[in-house]
PDB file of C-alpha atoms in Angstrom:
ATOM      1  CA  MET A  42     -19.096 -33.990  24.385  1.00  0.00           C
ATOM      2  CA  ARG A  43     -16.000 -32.445  22.164  1.00  0.00           C
ATOM      3  CA  THR A  44     -18.287 -32.370  19.013  1.00  0.00           C
ATOM      4  CA  ARG A  45     -20.693 -30.459  21.259  1.00  0.00           C
ATOM      5  CA  PHE A  46     -18.326 -27.870  22.333  1.00  0.00           C
ATOM      6  CA  ARG A  47     -16.377 -27.650  18.505  1.00  0.00           C
ATOM      7  CA  SER A  48     -19.960 -26.681  17.331  1.00  0.00           C
ATOM      8  CA  ILE A  49     -20.570 -24.393  19.825  1.00  0.00           C
ATOM      9  CA  LEU A  50     -16.379 -23.354  19.225  1.00  0.00           C
ATOM     10  CA  PRO A  51     -15.470 -24.060  16.205  1.00  0.00           C
ATOM     11  CA  SER A  52     -12.284 -22.302  16.046  1.00  0.00           C
ATOM     12  CA  ILE A  53     -10.682 -21.292  19.606  1.00  0.00           C
ATOM     13  CA  PRO A  54      -7.868 -19.118  17.932  1.00  0.00           C
ATOM     14  CA  LEU A  55     -10.076 -17.137  16.009  1.00  0.00           C
ATOM     15  CA  SER A  56     -12.476 -16.720  18.671  1.00  0.00           C
ATOM     16  CA  LEU A  57      -9.778 -15.523  21.419  1.00  0.00           C
ATOM     17  CA  MET A  58      -8.718 -13.536  18.511  1.00  0.00           C
ATOM     18  CA  ILE A  59     -11.807 -11.625  17.894  1.00  0.00           C
ATOM     19  CA  PHE A  60     -11.868 -10.868  21.439  1.00  0.00           C
ATOM     20  CA  VAL A  61      -8.878  -9.662  21.953  1.00  0.00           C
ATOM     21  CA  PHE A  62      -9.223  -7.131  19.293  1.00  0.00           C
ATOM     22  CA  GLY A  63     -12.720  -6.270  20.186  1.00  0.00           C
ATOM     23  CA  ILE A  64     -11.257  -5.100  23.793  1.00  0.00           C
ATOM     24  CA  LEU A  65      -8.350  -3.472  22.166  1.00  0.00           C
ATOM     25  CA  LEU A  66     -10.431  -1.607  19.798  1.00  0.00           C
ATOM     26  CA  ALA A  67     -12.444  -0.115  22.037  1.00  0.00           C
ATOM     27  CA  ASP A  68     -11.620   3.296  23.840  1.00  0.00           C
ATOM     28  CA  ARG A  69     -12.253   2.388  27.256  1.00  0.00           C
ATOM     29  CA  ILE A  70     -13.184  -1.150  28.481  1.00  0.00           C
ATOM     30  CA  THR A  71     -16.568  -1.540  30.032  1.00  0.00           C
ATOM     31  CA  ALA A  72     -18.520  -4.819  30.978  1.00  0.00           C
ATOM     32  CA  GLY A  73     -20.428  -3.773  27.705  1.00  0.00           C
ATOM     33  CA  GLN A  74     -17.748  -3.745  25.612  1.00  0.00           C
ATOM     34  CA  ILE A  75     -16.591  -7.249  26.902  1.00  0.00           C
ATOM     35  CA  VAL A  76     -19.551  -8.870  26.511  1.00  0.00           C
ATOM     36  CA  LEU A  77     -19.912  -7.127  22.836  1.00  0.00           C
ATOM     37  CA  ALA A  78     -16.066  -8.693  22.515  1.00  0.00           C
ATOM     38  CA  GLY A  79     -17.589 -12.175  24.000  1.00  0.00           C
ATOM     39  CA  ILE A  80     -20.872 -11.846  21.601  1.00  0.00           C
ATOM     40  CA  LEU A  81     -18.678 -11.365  18.244  1.00  0.00           C
ATOM     41  CA  ALA A  82     -15.999 -13.844  19.445  1.00  0.00           C
ATOM     42  CA  LEU A  83     -18.928 -16.754  19.668  1.00  0.00           C
ATOM     43  CA  VAL A  84     -20.736 -15.742  16.326  1.00  0.00           C
ATOM     44  CA  ILE A  85     -17.896 -14.765  13.844  1.00  0.00           C
ATOM     45  CA  PRO A  86     -16.457 -18.254  13.708  1.00  0.00           C
ATOM     46  CA  GLN A  87     -19.710 -19.762  13.460  1.00  0.00           C
ATOM     47  CA  VAL A  88     -20.513 -17.687  10.642  1.00  0.00           C
ATOM     48  CA  SER A  89     -17.388 -18.205   9.489  1.00  0.00           C
ATOM     49  CA  ARG A  90     -17.126 -21.372   9.007  1.00  0.00           C
ATOM     50  CA  ARG A  91     -20.179 -21.627   6.989  1.00  0.00           C
ATOM     51  CA  LEU A  92     -17.875 -20.108   3.998  1.00  0.00           C
ATOM     52  CA  GLU A  93     -16.698 -21.267   1.197  1.00  0.00           C
ATOM     53  CA  ARG A  94     -12.939 -21.728   1.396  1.00  0.00           C
ATOM     54  CA  GLU A  95     -10.241 -22.372  -1.448  1.00  0.00           C
ATOM     55  CA  PHE A  96      -6.790 -22.916  -0.329  1.00  0.00           C
ATOM     56  CA  ALA A  97      -3.679 -20.842  -2.351  1.00  0.00           C
ATOM     57  CA  ARG A  98      -2.209 -23.385  -4.517  1.00  0.00           C
ATOM     58  CA  ILE A  99       1.160 -22.236  -5.595  1.00  0.00           C
ATOM     59  CA  LYS A 100       2.437 -24.309  -9.254  1.00  0.00           C
ATOM     60  CA  SER A 101       5.950 -22.238  -9.291  1.00  0.00           C
ATOM     61  CA  LEU A 102       7.536 -19.041  -8.069  1.00  0.00           C
ATOM     62  CA  LYS A 103       9.701 -18.524 -10.770  1.00  0.00           C
ATOM     63  CA  PRO A 104       7.836 -15.901 -12.250  1.00  0.00           C
ATOM     64  CA  LEU A 105       7.306 -13.514  -9.563  1.00  0.00           C
ATOM     65  CA  PRO A 106      11.051 -11.802  -9.590  1.00  0.00           C
ATOM     66  CA  ARG A 107      10.023 -10.832 -12.747  1.00  0.00           C
ATOM     67  CA  LEU A 108       6.600  -9.827 -12.590  1.00  0.00           C
ATOM     68  CA  ALA A 109       7.520  -7.688  -9.824  1.00  0.00           C
ATOM     69  CA  CYS A 110       9.674  -5.615 -11.895  1.00  0.00           C
ATOM     70  CA  VAL A 111       6.922  -5.909 -14.908  1.00  0.00           C
ATOM     71  CA  VAL A 112       4.798  -4.212 -11.950  1.00  0.00           C
ATOM     72  CA  LEU A 113       6.830  -1.692 -10.734  1.00  0.00           C
ATOM     73  CA  TYR A 114       8.058  -0.075 -13.884  1.00  0.00           C
ATOM     74  CA  ASP A 115       4.337  -0.210 -14.469  1.00  0.00           C
ATOM     75  CA  ILE A 116       3.533   1.646 -11.084  1.00  0.00           C
ATOM     76  CA  VAL A 117       6.384   4.627 -12.274  1.00  0.00           C
ATOM     77  CA  ARG A 118       5.184   4.579 -15.784  1.00  0.00           C
ATOM     78  CA  ALA A 119       1.410   5.139 -15.382  1.00  0.00           C
ATOM     79  CA  ASN A 120       2.007   7.080 -11.901  1.00  0.00           C
ATOM     80  CA  ILE A 121       3.888   9.996 -14.740  1.00  0.00           C
ATOM     81  CA  HIS A 122       0.931   9.557 -17.532  1.00  0.00           C
ATOM     82  CA  THR A 123      -1.589   9.763 -14.804  1.00  0.00           C
ATOM     83  CA  ALA A 124       0.014  13.233 -13.389  1.00  0.00           C
ATOM     84  CA  ARG A 125       0.015  14.312 -16.972  1.00  0.00           C
ATOM     85  CA  LEU A 126      -3.584  13.659 -17.737  1.00  0.00           C
ATOM     86  CA  VAL A 127      -4.538  15.156 -14.272  1.00  0.00           C
ATOM     87  CA  LEU A 128      -2.842  18.151 -14.311  1.00  0.00           C
ATOM     88  CA  GLY A 129      -3.358  18.971 -18.230  1.00  0.00           C
ATOM     89  CA  PRO A 130      -7.176  19.872 -20.045  1.00  0.00           C
ATOM     90  CA  GLU A 131     -10.506  17.890 -18.717  1.00  0.00           C
ATOM     91  CA  ARG A 132     -11.357  16.947 -21.968  1.00  0.00           C
ATOM     92  CA  GLN A 133      -7.679  15.102 -22.907  1.00  0.00           C
ATOM     93  CA  LEU A 134      -9.765  12.350 -20.367  1.00  0.00           C
ATOM     94  CA  LYS A 135     -11.300   9.273 -21.858  1.00  0.00           C
ATOM     95  CA  PRO A 136     -12.379   7.322 -19.105  1.00  0.00           C
ATOM     96  CA  GLY A 137     -14.218   3.924 -19.120  1.00  0.00           C
ATOM     97  CA  TRP A 138     -15.190   0.619 -18.296  1.00  0.00           C
ATOM     98  CA  VAL A 139     -14.119  -3.109 -19.884  1.00  0.00           C
ATOM     99  CA  TRP A 140     -14.169  -6.094 -18.741  1.00  0.00           C
ATOM    100  CA  VAL A 141     -11.294  -8.443 -19.086  1.00  0.00           C
ATOM    101  CA  PRO A 142     -12.283 -11.864 -20.344  1.00  0.00           C
ATOM    102  CA  LEU A 143      -9.906 -14.042 -17.654  1.00  0.00           C
ATOM    103  CA  ASP A 144      -7.692 -17.482 -18.630  1.00  0.00           C
ATOM    104  CA  PHE A 145      -8.047 -18.613 -15.020  1.00  0.00           C
ATOM    105  CA  LYS A 146     -10.441 -19.640 -11.926  1.00  0.00           C
ATOM    106  CA  ASN A 147      -8.120 -19.523  -9.207  1.00  0.00           C
ATOM    107  CA  ILE A 148      -9.937 -16.905  -6.847  1.00  0.00           C
ATOM    108  CA  HIS A 149      -6.212 -16.113  -5.006  1.00  0.00           C
ATOM    109  CA  GLY A 150      -4.414 -15.691  -9.010  1.00  0.00           C
ATOM    110  CA  ILE A 151      -7.992 -13.379  -9.930  1.00  0.00           C
ATOM    111  CA  THR A 152      -7.028 -12.022  -6.424  1.00  0.00           C
ATOM    112  CA  ALA A 153      -3.401 -10.763  -7.669  1.00  0.00           C
ATOM    113  CA  LEU A 154      -4.607  -9.686 -10.771  1.00  0.00           C
ATOM    114  CA  ALA A 155      -6.831  -7.694  -9.648  1.00  0.00           C
ATOM    115  CA  SER A 156      -4.902  -6.107  -6.871  1.00  0.00           C
ATOM    116  CA  VAL A 157      -2.090  -5.521  -9.480  1.00  0.00           C
ATOM    117  CA  ILE A 158      -4.539  -3.358 -11.486  1.00  0.00           C
ATOM    118  CA  THR A 159      -5.621  -1.423  -8.945  1.00  0.00           C
ATOM    119  CA  LEU A 160      -2.163  -0.808  -7.948  1.00  0.00           C
ATOM    120  CA  THR A 161      -1.456   0.705 -10.896  1.00  0.00           C
ATOM    121  CA  PRO A 162      -2.355   4.494 -11.275  1.00  0.00           C
ATOM    122  CA  GLY A 163      -5.562   5.221 -13.497  1.00  0.00           C
ATOM    123  CA  THR A 164      -6.745   1.809 -13.187  1.00  0.00           C
ATOM    124  CA  VAL A 165      -8.755   0.372 -10.738  1.00  0.00           C
ATOM    125  CA  SER A 166     -10.481  -3.565 -10.700  1.00  0.00           C
ATOM    126  CA  ALA A 167     -14.296  -2.903  -9.560  1.00  0.00           C
ATOM    127  CA  GLU A 168     -16.129  -6.444  -9.868  1.00  0.00           C
ATOM    128  CA  LEU A 169     -15.536 -10.238 -10.683  1.00  0.00           C
ATOM    129  CA  SER A 170     -18.515 -11.564 -12.648  1.00  0.00           C
ATOM    130  CA  ASP A 171     -19.943 -14.133 -10.532  1.00  0.00           C
ATOM    131  CA  ASP A 172     -18.714 -17.088 -13.059  1.00  0.00           C
ATOM    132  CA  ARG A 173     -14.960 -16.066 -12.385  1.00  0.00           C
ATOM    133  CA  LYS A 174     -14.585 -15.705 -16.169  1.00  0.00           C
ATOM    134  CA  TYR A 175     -14.444 -11.536 -15.996  1.00  0.00           C
ATOM    135  CA  LEU A 176     -12.719  -9.318 -14.166  1.00  0.00           C
ATOM    136  CA  LEU A 177     -14.519  -5.357 -14.565  1.00  0.00           C
ATOM    137  CA  VAL A 178     -11.889  -2.433 -14.911  1.00  0.00           C
ATOM    138  CA  HIS A 179     -12.290   1.509 -14.701  1.00  0.00           C
ATOM    139  CA  ALA A 180      -9.611   3.121 -16.551  1.00  0.00           C
ATOM    140  CA  LEU A 181      -8.463   6.751 -16.265  1.00  0.00           C
ATOM    141  CA  ASP A 182      -7.456   6.648 -19.771  1.00  0.00           C
ATOM    142  CA  LEU A 183      -9.122   4.080 -22.230  1.00  0.00           C
ATOM    143  CA  PRO A 184      -8.599   5.450 -25.762  1.00  0.00           C
ATOM    144  CA  ASP A 185      -8.090   1.598 -26.874  1.00  0.00           C
ATOM    145  CA  PRO A 186     -10.069  -1.365 -25.194  1.00  0.00           C
ATOM    146  CA  GLN A 187      -8.535  -3.985 -26.467  1.00  0.00           C
ATOM    147  CA  ALA A 188      -5.234  -2.654 -26.053  1.00  0.00           C
ATOM    148  CA  LEU A 189      -5.611  -2.489 -22.030  1.00  0.00           C
ATOM    149  CA  ILE A 190      -6.961  -5.939 -22.140  1.00  0.00           C
ATOM    150  CA  ASP A 191      -3.822  -7.090 -23.695  1.00  0.00           C
ATOM    151  CA  GLU A 192      -1.660  -5.497 -21.630  1.00  0.00           C
ATOM    152  CA  ILE A 193      -2.877  -7.092 -18.553  1.00  0.00           C
ATOM    153  CA  LYS A 194      -3.177 -10.771 -20.039  1.00  0.00           C
ATOM    154  CA  THR A 195       0.340 -10.248 -21.580  1.00  0.00           C
ATOM    155  CA  ARG A 196       2.051  -8.363 -18.827  1.00  0.00           C
ATOM    156  CA  TYR A 197      -0.165  -9.484 -15.574  1.00  0.00           C
ATOM    157  CA  GLU A 198      -2.589 -12.905 -16.276  1.00  0.00           C
ATOM    158  CA  ALA A 199       0.386 -14.832 -17.948  1.00  0.00           C
ATOM    159  CA  PRO A 200       3.177 -14.886 -15.143  1.00  0.00           C
ATOM    160  CA  LEU A 201       0.381 -15.352 -12.658  1.00  0.00           C
ATOM    161  CA  LYS A 202      -1.557 -17.887 -14.642  1.00  0.00           C
ATOM    162  CA  GLU A 203       1.962 -19.715 -14.132  1.00  0.00           C
ATOM    163  CA  ILE A 204       2.554 -19.001 -10.496  1.00  0.00           C
ATOM    164  CA  PHE A 205      -1.117 -19.520  -9.344  1.00  0.00           C
ATOM    165  CA  PRO A 206      -2.727 -23.081 -11.269  1.00  0.00           C
TER     166      PRO A 206
END
């Protein structure tokens, strides 16, 4: 009986949260909205149960303060550089795409790396290869693709490899 109940509702807290948010997000509470929230509360946990999960493993938080300072400095520096590019002549822009090879496959570390890249003005992470070996990055100003790759690997990926094994 218990296993049959778990097959219908694999995660009661998740179902309750989905139901409550389904009601809260509605403009007004109607019978149809309650039914829709109930259906979503039953279906979404079923679908999410089938997803591949990878739990975060953290080796050390020691590099985190230094990484935070580097990221904050780079954000300020990139804001100034990007403002100059955007306000300057359009012909000075040299946008481009580059595949950054990754030295680690931990999805949480890769997500942190992609977030840091996207937080830095003038760059955005666009895609992760299926084998998790490359991250596609777009840069507003890309005169030297290898220099961008080297900067990402030394300033961001190296400390993240120390945090996420």
